[in-house]
PDB file of C-alpha atoms in Angstrom:
ATOM      1  CA  UNK J   1      70.448 110.217 126.249  1.00  0.00           C
ATOM      2  CA  UNK J   2      71.355 109.453 122.864  1.00  0.00           C
ATOM      3  CA  UNK J   3      74.225 109.351 120.268  1.00  0.00           C
ATOM      4  CA  UNK J   4      74.206 110.785 116.877  1.00  0.00           C
ATOM      5  CA  UNK J   5      76.534 111.002 113.966  1.00  0.00           C
ATOM      6  CA  UNK J   6      75.657 112.756 110.661  1.00  0.00           C
ATOM      7  CA  UNK J   7      77.112 114.257 107.743  1.00  0.00           C
ATOM      8  CA  UNK J   8      75.592 116.157 104.671  1.00  0.00           C
ATOM      9  CA  UNK J   9      76.561 116.659 101.048  1.00  0.00           C
ATOM     10  CA  UNK J  10      76.057 119.095  98.284  1.00  0.00           C
ATOM     11  CA  UNK J  11      76.494 117.243  94.969  1.00  0.00           C
ATOM     12  CA  UNK J  12      77.090 119.336  92.016  1.00  0.00           C
ATOM     13  CA  UNK J  13      74.854 119.174  88.800  1.00  0.00           C
ATOM     14  CA  UNK J  14      77.085 116.612  86.964  1.00  0.00           C
ATOM     15  CA  UNK J  15      76.626 114.207  89.985  1.00  0.00           C
ATOM     16  CA  UNK J  16      72.833 114.564  89.571  1.00  0.00           C
ATOM     17  CA  UNK J  17      73.174 113.019  85.947  1.00  0.00           C
ATOM     18  CA  UNK J  18      74.458 109.780  87.688  1.00  0.00           C
ATOM     19  CA  UNK J  19      70.685 109.299  88.572  1.00  0.00           C
ATOM     20  CA  UNK J  20      70.893 109.228  91.917  1.00  0.00           C
ATOM     21  CA  UNK J  21      72.861 111.643  94.579  1.00  0.00           C
ATOM     22  CA  UNK J  22      73.364 111.044  98.385  1.00  0.00           C
ATOM     23  CA  UNK J  23      72.377 114.272 100.288  1.00  0.00           C
ATOM     24  CA  UNK J  24      73.338 113.015 103.928  1.00  0.00           C
ATOM     25  CA  UNK J  25      73.716 110.006 106.045  1.00  0.00           C
ATOM     26  CA  UNK J  26      73.319 109.370 109.892  1.00  0.00           C
ATOM     27  CA  UNK J  27      73.775 106.903 112.326  1.00  0.00           C
ATOM     28  CA  UNK J  28      71.936 107.436 115.710  1.00  0.00           C
ATOM     29  CA  UNK J  29      70.881 105.455 118.831  1.00  0.00           C
ATOM     30  CA  UNK J  30      68.986 105.970 122.007  1.00  0.00           C
ATOM     31  CA  UNK J  31      66.015 108.090 123.207  1.00  0.00           C
ATOM     32  CA  UNK J  32      65.996 110.381 120.160  1.00  0.00           C
ATOM     33  CA  UNK J  33      63.910 113.352 120.105  1.00  0.00           C
ATOM     34  CA  UNK J  34      60.836 113.234 117.760  1.00  0.00           C
ATOM     35  CA  UNK J  35      61.233 114.206 114.131  1.00  0.00           C
ATOM     36  CA  UNK J  36      58.535 116.684 112.642  1.00  0.00           C
ATOM     37  CA  UNK J  37      55.745 117.161 111.919  1.00  0.00           C
ATOM     38  CA  UNK J  38      57.719 118.122 108.540  1.00  0.00           C
ATOM     39  CA  UNK J  39      57.633 117.823 104.774  1.00  0.00           C
ATOM     40  CA  UNK J  40      60.796 117.442 102.645  1.00  0.00           C
ATOM     41  CA  UNK J  41      61.611 118.015  99.201  1.00  0.00           C
ATOM     42  CA  UNK J  42      63.773 114.712  98.756  1.00  0.00           C
ATOM     43  CA  UNK J  43      63.853 110.942  99.774  1.00  0.00           C
ATOM     44  CA  UNK J  44      64.883 109.488 103.107  1.00  0.00           C
ATOM     45  CA  UNK J  45      65.226 105.881 104.046  1.00  0.00           C
ATOM     46  CA  UNK J  46      65.276 105.655 107.888  1.00  0.00           C
ATOM     47  CA  UNK J  47      66.417 102.056 108.849  1.00  0.00           C
ATOM     48  CA  UNK J  48      65.512 101.001 112.322  1.00  0.00           C
ATOM     49  CA  UNK J  49      67.473  98.013 113.408  1.00  0.00           C
ATOM     50  CA  UNK J  50      66.635  97.709 117.041  1.00  0.00           C
ATOM     51  CA  UNK J  51      63.967  99.115 119.338  1.00  0.00           C
ATOM     52  CA  UNK J  52      60.498 100.651 118.344  1.00  0.00           C
ATOM     53  CA  UNK J  53      58.433 103.771 118.204  1.00  0.00           C
ATOM     54  CA  UNK J  54      55.783 105.245 116.353  1.00  0.00           C
ATOM     55  CA  UNK J  55      55.033 107.044 113.076  1.00  0.00           C
ATOM     56  CA  UNK J  56      52.227 109.445 111.796  1.00  0.00           C
ATOM     57  CA  UNK J  57      51.669 110.255 108.152  1.00  0.00           C
ATOM     58  CA  UNK J  58      49.563 112.647 106.417  1.00  0.00           C
ATOM     59  CA  UNK J  59      46.188 111.122 107.918  1.00  0.00           C
ATOM     60  CA  UNK J  60      47.734 111.831 111.419  1.00  0.00           C
ATOM     61  CA  UNK J  61      46.915 108.248 112.319  1.00  0.00           C
ATOM     62  CA  UNK J  62      49.350 106.852 114.838  1.00  0.00           C
ATOM     63  CA  UNK J  63      51.391 103.432 113.657  1.00  0.00           C
ATOM     64  CA  UNK J  64      53.523 101.325 115.935  1.00  0.00           C
ATOM     65  CA  UNK J  65      57.056 100.917 114.565  1.00  0.00           C
ATOM     66  CA  UNK J  66      58.791  97.566 115.714  1.00  0.00           C
ATOM     67  CA  UNK J  67      62.455  96.813 114.424  1.00  0.00           C
ATOM     68  CA  UNK J  68      63.493  95.663 112.085  1.00  0.00           C
ATOM     69  CA  UNK J  69      61.566  98.258 110.000  1.00  0.00           C
ATOM     70  CA  UNK J  70      62.009 101.016 107.246  1.00  0.00           C
ATOM     71  CA  UNK J  71      60.230 104.378 107.203  1.00  0.00           C
ATOM     72  CA  UNK J  72      60.135 105.855 103.739  1.00  0.00           C
ATOM     73  CA  UNK J  73      60.085 109.501 103.879  1.00  0.00           C
ATOM     74  CA  UNK J  74      58.866 110.810 100.455  1.00  0.00           C
ATOM     75  CA  UNK J  75      59.150 114.225  98.846  1.00  0.00           C
ATOM     76  CA  UNK J  76      56.014 116.484  99.835  1.00  0.00           C
ATOM     77  CA  UNK J  77      54.715 113.997 102.332  1.00  0.00           C
ATOM     78  CA  UNK J  78      54.250 115.375 105.734  1.00  0.00           C
ATOM     79  CA  UNK J  79      55.539 112.810 108.344  1.00  0.00           C
ATOM     80  CA  UNK J  80      55.981 113.051 112.344  1.00  0.00           C
ATOM     81  CA  UNK J  81      57.954 109.908 113.856  1.00  0.00           C
ATOM     82  CA  UNK J  82      59.953 109.075 117.213  1.00  0.00           C
ATOM     83  CA  UNK J  83      61.440 106.175 119.114  1.00  0.00           C
ATOM     84  CA  UNK J  84      59.392 104.989 121.983  1.00  0.00           C
ATOM     85  CA  UNK J  85      61.404 104.751 124.368  1.00  0.00           C
ATOM     86  CA  UNK J  86      64.366 104.285 122.017  1.00  0.00           C
ATOM     87  CA  UNK J  87      65.620 102.654 118.744  1.00  0.00           C
ATOM     88  CA  UNK J  88      68.905 102.007 116.626  1.00  0.00           C
ATOM     89  CA  UNK J  89      68.417 104.104 113.456  1.00  0.00           C
ATOM     90  CA  UNK J  90      70.487 104.642 110.238  1.00  0.00           C
ATOM     91  CA  UNK J  91      69.189 107.048 107.627  1.00  0.00           C
ATOM     92  CA  UNK J  92      70.239 108.215 104.156  1.00  0.00           C
ATOM     93  CA  UNK J  93      68.855 111.416 102.364  1.00  0.00           C
ATOM     94  CA  UNK J  94      68.918 111.229  98.494  1.00  0.00           C
ATOM     95  CA  UNK J  95      67.489 112.409  95.567  1.00  0.00           C
ATOM     96  CA  UNK J  96      67.824 112.282  91.725  1.00  0.00           C
ATOM     97  CA  UNK J  97      65.880 111.385  88.496  1.00  0.00           C
ATOM     98  CA  UNK J  98      66.217 107.632  88.967  1.00  0.00           C
ATOM     99  CA  UNK J  99      63.915 107.785  91.928  1.00  0.00           C
ATOM    100  CA  UNK J 100      61.154 107.798  89.440  1.00  0.00           C
ATOM    101  CA  UNK J 101      62.178 104.440  88.011  1.00  0.00           C
ATOM    102  CA  UNK J 102      62.812 103.010  91.333  1.00  0.00           C
ATOM    103  CA  UNK J 103      59.294 104.111  92.416  1.00  0.00           C
ATOM    104  CA  UNK J 104      57.703 102.708  89.227  1.00  0.00           C
ATOM    105  CA  UNK J 105      59.424  99.224  89.823  1.00  0.00           C
ATOM    106  CA  UNK J 106      58.354  99.153  93.526  1.00  0.00           C
ATOM    107  CA  UNK J 107      61.718  99.739  95.075  1.00  0.00           C
ATOM    108  CA  UNK J 108      60.313 102.888  96.653  1.00  0.00           C
ATOM    109  CA  UNK J 109      56.586 102.690  97.875  1.00  0.00           C
ATOM    110  CA  UNK J 110      55.151 106.046  98.569  1.00  0.00           C
ATOM    111  CA  UNK J 111      51.931 104.068  99.354  1.00  0.00           C
ATOM    112  CA  UNK J 112      53.627 102.159 102.277  1.00  0.00           C
ATOM    113  CA  UNK J 113      55.841 104.415 104.289  1.00  0.00           C
ATOM    114  CA  UNK J 114      56.370 101.944 107.132  1.00  0.00           C
ATOM    115  CA  UNK J 115      57.826  98.569 105.860  1.00  0.00           C
ATOM    116  CA  UNK J 116      58.577  95.596 107.976  1.00  0.00           C
ATOM    117  CA  UNK J 117      61.964  94.213 107.055  1.00  0.00           C
ATOM    118  CA  UNK J 118      63.358  90.583 107.612  1.00  0.00           C
ATOM    119  CA  UNK J 119      66.621  92.073 108.689  1.00  0.00           C
ATOM    120  CA  UNK J 120      68.855  95.180 108.326  1.00  0.00           C
ATOM    121  CA  UNK J 121      72.279  93.611 107.951  1.00  0.00           C
ATOM    122  CA  UNK J 122      72.641  94.383 103.956  1.00  0.00           C
ATOM    123  CA  UNK J 123      70.956  97.867 104.373  1.00  0.00           C
ATOM    124  CA  UNK J 124      73.503  98.801 107.122  1.00  0.00           C
ATOM    125  CA  UNK J 125      76.492  97.430 105.256  1.00  0.00           C
ATOM    126  CA  UNK J 126      75.375 100.022 102.270  1.00  0.00           C
ATOM    127  CA  UNK J 127      75.141 102.816 104.765  1.00  0.00           C
ATOM    128  CA  UNK J 128      78.278 102.178 106.335  1.00  0.00           C
ATOM    129  CA  UNK J 129      79.795 102.397 103.095  1.00  0.00           C
ATOM    130  CA  UNK J 130      78.486 106.024 102.571  1.00  0.00           C
ATOM    131  CA  UNK J 131      79.517 106.951 106.271  1.00  0.00           C
ATOM    132  CA  UNK J 132      83.212 105.610 105.297  1.00  0.00           C
ATOM    133  CA  UNK J 133      83.178 107.437 101.937  1.00  0.00           C
ATOM    134  CA  UNK J 134      82.242 110.773 103.930  1.00  0.00           C
ATOM    135  CA  UNK J 135      85.705 110.990 105.359  1.00  0.00           C
ATOM    136  CA  UNK J 136      87.102 114.626 104.877  1.00  0.00           C
ATOM    137  CA  UNK J 137      88.960 115.308 101.722  1.00  0.00           C
ATOM    138  CA  UNK J 138      87.657 112.117  99.860  1.00  0.00           C
ATOM    139  CA  UNK J 139      87.660 113.160  96.221  1.00  0.00           C
ATOM    140  CA  UNK J 140      85.204 110.399  95.094  1.00  0.00           C
ATOM    141  CA  UNK J 141      82.783 111.208  97.820  1.00  0.00           C
ATOM    142  CA  UNK J 142      79.861 111.969  95.459  1.00  0.00           C
ATOM    143  CA  UNK J 143      80.284 109.081  93.010  1.00  0.00           C
ATOM    144  CA  UNK J 144      81.034 106.486  95.845  1.00  0.00           C
ATOM    145  CA  UNK J 145      77.921 107.494  97.868  1.00  0.00           C
ATOM    146  CA  UNK J 146      75.826 107.610  94.764  1.00  0.00           C
ATOM    147  CA  UNK J 147      76.806 103.948  93.970  1.00  0.00           C
ATOM    148  CA  UNK J 148      76.085 103.151  97.429  1.00  0.00           C
ATOM    149  CA  UNK J 149      72.438 104.597  97.438  1.00  0.00           C
ATOM    150  CA  UNK J 150      71.753 102.164  94.415  1.00  0.00           C
ATOM    151  CA  UNK J 151      72.853  99.287  96.618  1.00  0.00           C
ATOM    152  CA  UNK J 152      70.826 100.453  99.460  1.00  0.00           C
ATOM    153  CA  UNK J 153      67.569 100.467  97.584  1.00  0.00           C
ATOM    154  CA  UNK J 154      68.192  96.874  96.445  1.00  0.00           C
ATOM    155  CA  UNK J 155      69.044  95.725  99.770  1.00  0.00           C
ATOM    156  CA  UNK J 156      65.903  97.159 101.095  1.00  0.00           C
ATOM    157  CA  UNK J 157      63.795  95.563  98.419  1.00  0.00           C
ATOM    158  CA  UNK J 158      65.241  92.167  99.203  1.00  0.00           C
ATOM    159  CA  UNK J 159      64.881  92.671 103.038  1.00  0.00           C
ATOM    160  CA  UNK J 160      61.057  93.437 102.897  1.00  0.00           C
ATOM    161  CA  UNK J 161      59.132  91.034 105.143  1.00  0.00           C
ATOM    162  CA  UNK J 162      56.248  90.642 102.902  1.00  0.00           C
ATOM    163  CA  UNK J 163      58.390  89.001 100.061  1.00  0.00           C
ATOM    164  CA  UNK J 164      61.523  87.627 101.475  1.00  0.00           C
ATOM    165  CA  UNK J 165      64.915  87.681  99.831  1.00  0.00           C
ATOM    166  CA  UNK J 166      64.114  86.015  96.735  1.00  0.00           C
ATOM    167  CA  UNK J 167      60.587  87.610  96.227  1.00  0.00           C
ATOM    168  CA  UNK J 168      56.954  86.724  96.766  1.00  0.00           C
ATOM    169  CA  UNK J 169      56.372  82.862  96.450  1.00  0.00           C
ATOM    170  CA  UNK J 170      54.219  83.712  93.437  1.00  0.00           C
ATOM    171  CA  UNK J 171      57.152  85.384  91.766  1.00  0.00           C
ATOM    172  CA  UNK J 172      59.337  82.229  92.380  1.00  0.00           C
ATOM    173  CA  UNK J 173      56.550  79.915  90.923  1.00  0.00           C
ATOM    174  CA  UNK J 174      56.189  82.343  87.652  1.00  0.00           C
ATOM    175  CA  UNK J 175      60.151  82.296  87.205  1.00  0.00           C
ATOM    176  CA  UNK J 176      59.929  78.487  87.360  1.00  0.00           C
ATOM    177  CA  UNK J 177      57.073  78.086  85.042  1.00  0.00           C
ATOM    178  CA  UNK J 178      57.844  81.022  82.640  1.00  0.00           C
ATOM    179  CA  UNK J 179      58.691  78.827  79.803  1.00  0.00           C
ATOM    180  CA  UNK J 180      55.508  76.912  79.772  1.00  0.00           C
ATOM    181  CA  UNK J 181      53.132  77.789  77.205  1.00  0.00           C
ATOM    182  CA  UNK J 182      50.429  79.073  79.747  1.00  0.00           C
ATOM    183  CA  UNK J 183      48.375  82.313  79.578  1.00  0.00           C
ATOM    184  CA  UNK J 184      48.323  84.572  82.352  1.00  0.00           C
ATOM    185  CA  UNK J 185      44.775  83.365  83.484  1.00  0.00           C
ATOM    186  CA  UNK J 186      46.320  79.657  83.496  1.00  0.00           C
ATOM    187  CA  UNK J 187      49.294  80.951  85.608  1.00  0.00           C
ATOM    188  CA  UNK J 188      46.944  82.577  88.154  1.00  0.00           C
ATOM    189  CA  UNK J 189      44.675  79.468  88.339  1.00  0.00           C
ATOM    190  CA  UNK J 190      47.711  77.246  89.245  1.00  0.00           C
ATOM    191  CA  UNK J 191      48.063  79.221  92.417  1.00  0.00           C
ATOM    192  CA  UNK J 192      44.449  79.461  93.149  1.00  0.00           C
ATOM    193  CA  UNK J 193      44.172  83.189  92.137  1.00  0.00           C
ATOM    194  CA  UNK J 194      41.996  85.213  89.688  1.00  0.00           C
ATOM    195  CA  UNK J 195      44.053  87.327  86.864  1.00  0.00           C
ATOM    196  CA  UNK J 196      43.603  90.416  88.975  1.00  0.00           C
ATOM    197  CA  UNK J 197      44.879  89.067  92.181  1.00  0.00           C
ATOM    198  CA  UNK J 198      47.774  87.642  90.212  1.00  0.00           C
ATOM    199  CA  UNK J 199      48.432  91.115  88.553  1.00  0.00           C
ATOM    200  CA  UNK J 200      48.159  92.867  91.902  1.00  0.00           C
ATOM    201  CA  UNK J 201      50.750  90.680  93.456  1.00  0.00           C
ATOM    202  CA  UNK J 202      53.297  90.870  90.405  1.00  0.00           C
ATOM    203  CA  UNK J 203      52.749  94.636  90.095  1.00  0.00           C
ATOM    204  CA  UNK J 204      53.250  95.471  93.566  1.00  0.00           C
ATOM    205  CA  UNK J 205      56.717  93.232  93.521  1.00  0.00           C
ATOM    206  CA  UNK J 206      58.151  94.315  90.318  1.00  0.00           C
ATOM    207  CA  UNK J 207      56.218  97.329  89.104  1.00  0.00           C
ATOM    208  CA  UNK J 208      54.990  95.720  85.924  1.00  0.00           C
ATOM    209  CA  UNK J 209      52.125  93.362  85.110  1.00  0.00           C
ATOM    210  CA  UNK J 210      52.474  89.569  84.959  1.00  0.00           C
ATOM    211  CA  UNK J 211      52.438  89.386  81.174  1.00  0.00           C
ATOM    212  CA  UNK J 212      55.310  91.763  81.165  1.00  0.00           C
ATOM    213  CA  UNK J 213      57.151  90.139  83.901  1.00  0.00           C
ATOM    214  CA  UNK J 214      56.816  86.772  81.932  1.00  0.00           C
ATOM    215  CA  UNK J 215      57.981  88.411  78.796  1.00  0.00           C
ATOM    216  CA  UNK J 216      61.238  89.599  80.545  1.00  0.00           C
ATOM    217  CA  UNK J 217      61.947  86.235  82.062  1.00  0.00           C
ATOM    218  CA  UNK J 218      61.569  84.605  78.489  1.00  0.00           C
ATOM    219  CA  UNK J 219      63.835  87.187  76.771  1.00  0.00           C
ATOM    220  CA  UNK J 220      66.406  87.152  79.221  1.00  0.00           C
ATOM    221  CA  UNK J 221      66.748  83.352  78.894  1.00  0.00           C
ATOM    222  CA  UNK J 222      66.631  83.829  75.231  1.00  0.00           C
ATOM    223  CA  UNK J 223      69.429  86.028  75.317  1.00  0.00           C
ATOM    224  CA  UNK J 224      71.507  83.485  77.387  1.00  0.00           C
ATOM    225  CA  UNK J 225      70.921  80.649  74.935  1.00  0.00           C
ATOM    226  CA  UNK J 226      71.633  82.844  71.658  1.00  0.00           C
ATOM    227  CA  UNK J 227      74.746  84.268  73.542  1.00  0.00           C
ATOM    228  CA  UNK J 228      76.147  81.051  75.187  1.00  0.00           C
ATOM    229  CA  UNK J 229      75.169  78.255  72.811  1.00  0.00           C
ATOM    230  CA  UNK J 230      74.943  77.269  69.248  1.00  0.00           C
ATOM    231  CA  UNK J 231      71.280  76.198  69.342  1.00  0.00           C
ATOM    232  CA  UNK J 232      69.320  77.216  66.163  1.00  0.00           C
ATOM    233  CA  UNK J 233      66.874  80.110  66.762  1.00  0.00           C
ATOM    234  CA  UNK J 234      64.071  77.722  66.287  1.00  0.00           C
ATOM    235  CA  UNK J 235      65.164  75.519  69.215  1.00  0.00           C
ATOM    236  CA  UNK J 236      65.793  78.677  71.416  1.00  0.00           C
ATOM    237  CA  UNK J 237      62.226  79.764  70.777  1.00  0.00           C
ATOM    238  CA  UNK J 238      60.833  76.488  71.752  1.00  0.00           C
ATOM    239  CA  UNK J 239      63.141  76.458  74.874  1.00  0.00           C
ATOM    240  CA  UNK J 240      61.682  79.743  76.084  1.00  0.00           C
ATOM    241  CA  UNK J 241      57.743  78.909  75.233  1.00  0.00           C
ATOM    242  CA  UNK J 242      57.243  79.894  71.692  1.00  0.00           C
ATOM    243  CA  UNK J 243      56.228  77.053  69.265  1.00  0.00           C
ATOM    244  CA  UNK J 244      56.446  79.684  66.432  1.00  0.00           C
ATOM    245  CA  UNK J 245      59.798  80.770  65.512  1.00  0.00           C
ATOM    246  CA  UNK J 246      58.903  83.533  63.348  1.00  0.00           C
ATOM    247  CA  UNK J 247      56.708  84.950  66.017  1.00  0.00           C
ATOM    248  CA  UNK J 248      59.479  84.838  68.372  1.00  0.00           C
ATOM    249  CA  UNK J 249      62.017  86.539  66.080  1.00  0.00           C
ATOM    250  CA  UNK J 250      59.496  89.400  65.422  1.00  0.00           C
ATOM    251  CA  UNK J 251      58.763  89.637  69.289  1.00  0.00           C
ATOM    252  CA  UNK J 252      62.484  89.658  70.101  1.00  0.00           C
ATOM    253  CA  UNK J 253      63.663  92.045  67.533  1.00  0.00           C
ATOM    254  CA  UNK J 254      60.628  94.482  68.540  1.00  0.00           C
ATOM    255  CA  UNK J 255      61.831  94.349  72.451  1.00  0.00           C
ATOM    256  CA  UNK J 256      65.527  94.027  71.825  1.00  0.00           C
ATOM    257  CA  UNK J 257      66.050  96.259  69.061  1.00  0.00           C
ATOM    258  CA  UNK J 258      67.541  93.497  66.722  1.00  0.00           C
ATOM    259  CA  UNK J 259      67.004  90.167  65.411  1.00  0.00           C
ATOM    260  CA  UNK J 260      67.905  87.101  67.241  1.00  0.00           C
ATOM    261  CA  UNK J 261      70.740  86.234  64.555  1.00  0.00           C
ATOM    262  CA  UNK J 262      72.081  89.447  64.620  1.00  0.00           C
ATOM    263  CA  UNK J 263      72.136  89.364  68.384  1.00  0.00           C
ATOM    264  CA  UNK J 264      73.918  86.315  68.574  1.00  0.00           C
ATOM    265  CA  UNK J 265      76.503  87.713  66.074  1.00  0.00           C
ATOM    266  CA  UNK J 266      76.948  90.593  68.476  1.00  0.00           C
ATOM    267  CA  UNK J 267      76.954  88.879  71.665  1.00  0.00           C
ATOM    268  CA  UNK J 268      78.298  85.295  71.201  1.00  0.00           C
ATOM    269  CA  UNK J 269      81.288  84.094  72.967  1.00  0.00           C
ATOM    270  CA  UNK J 270      82.919  81.001  71.179  1.00  0.00           C
ATOM    271  CA  UNK J 271      85.791  79.250  73.261  1.00  0.00           C
ATOM    272  CA  UNK J 272      87.891  76.635  71.454  1.00  0.00           C
ATOM    273  CA  UNK J 273      87.250  73.059  73.018  1.00  0.00           C
ATOM    274  CA  UNK J 274      83.478  73.127  72.766  1.00  0.00           C
ATOM    275  CA  UNK J 275      82.532  75.416  75.630  1.00  0.00           C
ATOM    276  CA  UNK J 276      79.216  76.200  73.647  1.00  0.00           C
ATOM    277  CA  UNK J 277      77.938  72.565  73.748  1.00  0.00           C
ATOM    278  CA  UNK J 278      76.250  73.010  77.159  1.00  0.00           C
ATOM    279  CA  UNK J 279      73.076  75.253  77.855  1.00  0.00           C
ATOM    280  CA  UNK J 280      74.297  77.570  80.622  1.00  0.00           C
ATOM    281  CA  UNK J 281      72.368  76.933  84.156  1.00  0.00           C
ATOM    282  CA  UNK J 282      71.584  80.445  85.342  1.00  0.00           C
ATOM    283  CA  UNK J 283      71.284  79.016  88.818  1.00  0.00           C
ATOM    284  CA  UNK J 284      75.131  77.829  88.827  1.00  0.00           C
ATOM    285  CA  UNK J 285      77.298  80.279  87.675  1.00  0.00           C
ATOM    286  CA  UNK J 286      80.814  79.342  87.721  1.00  0.00           C
ATOM    287  CA  UNK J 287      82.699  80.747  90.956  1.00  0.00           C
ATOM    288  CA  UNK J 288      86.003  82.459  90.701  1.00  0.00           C
ATOM    289  CA  UNK J 289      88.560  82.014  93.827  1.00  0.00           C
ATOM    290  CA  UNK J 290      89.137  85.300  95.845  1.00  0.00           C
ATOM    291  CA  UNK J 291      92.614  86.525  95.302  1.00  0.00           C
ATOM    292  CA  UNK J 292      95.123  85.454  98.143  1.00  0.00           C
ATOM    293  CA  UNK J 293      95.924  87.807 100.888  1.00  0.00           C
ATOM    294  CA  UNK J 294      98.974  89.710 100.279  1.00  0.00           C
ATOM    295  CA  UNK J 295     100.795  92.944 100.925  1.00  0.00           C
ATOM    296  CA  UNK J 296      98.228  94.984  99.141  1.00  0.00           C
ATOM    297  CA  UNK J 297      95.260  92.606 100.144  1.00  0.00           C
ATOM    298  CA  UNK J 298      95.282  92.091 103.612  1.00  0.00           C
ATOM    299  CA  UNK J 299      93.023  89.276 105.022  1.00  0.00           C
ATOM    300  CA  UNK J 300      89.728  90.619 106.894  1.00  0.00           C
ATOM    301  CA  UNK J 301      87.002  88.731 108.570  1.00  0.00           C
ATOM    302  CA  UNK J 302      83.714  88.942 106.617  1.00  0.00           C
ATOM    303  CA  UNK J 303      80.961  90.711 108.288  1.00  0.00           C
ATOM    304  CA  UNK J 304      77.208  90.841 107.401  1.00  0.00           C
ATOM    305  CA  UNK J 305      76.539  90.604 103.615  1.00  0.00           C
ATOM    306  CA  UNK J 306      80.361  90.180 102.914  1.00  0.00           C
ATOM    307  CA  UNK J 307      81.583  93.398 104.284  1.00  0.00           C
ATOM    308  CA  UNK J 308      84.501  93.652 106.789  1.00  0.00           C
ATOM    309  CA  UNK J 309      83.563  93.014 110.430  1.00  0.00           C
ATOM    310  CA  UNK J 310      83.659  95.926 112.728  1.00  0.00           C
ATOM    311  CA  UNK J 311      83.250  96.196 116.630  1.00  0.00           C
ATOM    312  CA  UNK J 312      79.829  96.846 117.703  1.00  0.00           C
ATOM    313  CA  UNK J 313      79.088 100.121 119.405  1.00  0.00           C
ATOM    314  CA  UNK J 314      76.383 100.768 122.025  1.00  0.00           C
ATOM    315  CA  UNK J 315      73.050  99.102 121.377  1.00  0.00           C
ATOM    316  CA  UNK J 316      74.599  97.195 118.473  1.00  0.00           C
ATOM    317  CA  UNK J 317      75.668 100.255 116.510  1.00  0.00           C
ATOM    318  CA  UNK J 318      78.445  99.643 114.122  1.00  0.00           C
ATOM    319  CA  UNK J 319      81.490 101.790 115.066  1.00  0.00           C
ATOM    320  CA  UNK J 320      82.798 102.940 111.551  1.00  0.00           C
ATOM    321  CA  UNK J 321      82.459 106.521 111.818  1.00  0.00           C
ATOM    322  CA  UNK J 322      83.507 108.362 115.037  1.00  0.00           C
ATOM    323  CA  UNK J 323      80.323 108.686 117.000  1.00  0.00           C
ATOM    324  CA  UNK J 324      79.170 112.126 118.337  1.00  0.00           C
ATOM    325  CA  UNK J 325      79.132 112.898 121.951  1.00  0.00           C
ATOM    326  CA  UNK J 326      76.085 112.275 124.131  1.00  0.00           C
ATOM    327  CA  UNK J 327      73.094 114.599 123.603  1.00  0.00           C
ATOM    328  CA  UNK J 328      70.796 115.050 126.404  1.00  0.00           C
TER     329      UNK J 328
END
C-alpha cells in the first residue's frame, strides 16, 4: 500500500522567460510501484527522505539508494527506479533555459544521478512551498513555483553529502586564503594536492576552475570595500591581493564593466556619522529583528529551515497538501 499526492502544471511561454518553470510536484510514501524504464524531456528532482530502494541508469547497473538521497532525472537519460520495500519521496518536475547555467555551475549534475544528501529538510521546505502554491485558483502559481524551484536547487546543492552545507573543505580554505598573493599551484600545495586535483575539486563544486573562483572571491570583496568604505583604490587592491593598483583597476574594469572609482560613485552608501570608517565584515551582517506578531502577522512555530511547522503524516510525511487515498 502507498499514499500519493501530485499536481501538474502548464506554464505559458512568458513564464519560461523567468528561467525555470515548475511542471509538477508530488509527495508520496510507502511501497510505491517501479518507475520506468523511461526517458523524459525535462528535469526531475526526486528527494528521498526515508527508506531505500534501487536505481538503474542507461548502463542498466543497479545502484542501491539509501535515504537521505537525491535522484537527478535529466532529459534524454533513460532511468528505472523503485523503493525496496518502501520510501518517502517528494519530487519536482521542471525545465527552462536556466537549467543550462545550473548544470554548468554543478547544481545539476547529470554525471552523478544518485546523490547522497546530509538531510532533506530544506529541500522539502521548498517542495512544500510548491505544493501550497498549487492550491486551486492561485493566480500566482507559475511565478511562486518557479521561485521555489530556484530555492530547491540551492537547498539540494547545500545538502550534498560530498561537500557539506558550507562547501568542500578545500573551498572553505580557498575563501580564507583568497586574498594572499598565491598562485593556483601554491594553493594546491598547501592542501597536499596537484594543480589538476585542485581544479577537479573546485570545478565539481563550483562549475569553474580555481583561478576563476579565486578571482570571483577577490572581486566580490573589492566591491564590498569600494561600496562600503572610503579606502583609496590602491588600499582596496592590496587588501584583495594585488600589489599593483593599476593592474587591479584594469582587471576590475574588464570583469565588472566599469572602473573601481566609477563603481564607487555608483554604489557607495555614505551615512552621516562615520558609518564608512569600518571595513564591513562579510561574516557578521547586521541582524534585523523580525516584526512583532499582530493581527496581520500571527505567530507561528518555526519548522525546518525556518518554515512553519506542520504535523507529520504517516512515515514522517508532512501533511501540507491533502494526501490522496491509499492505492493498492
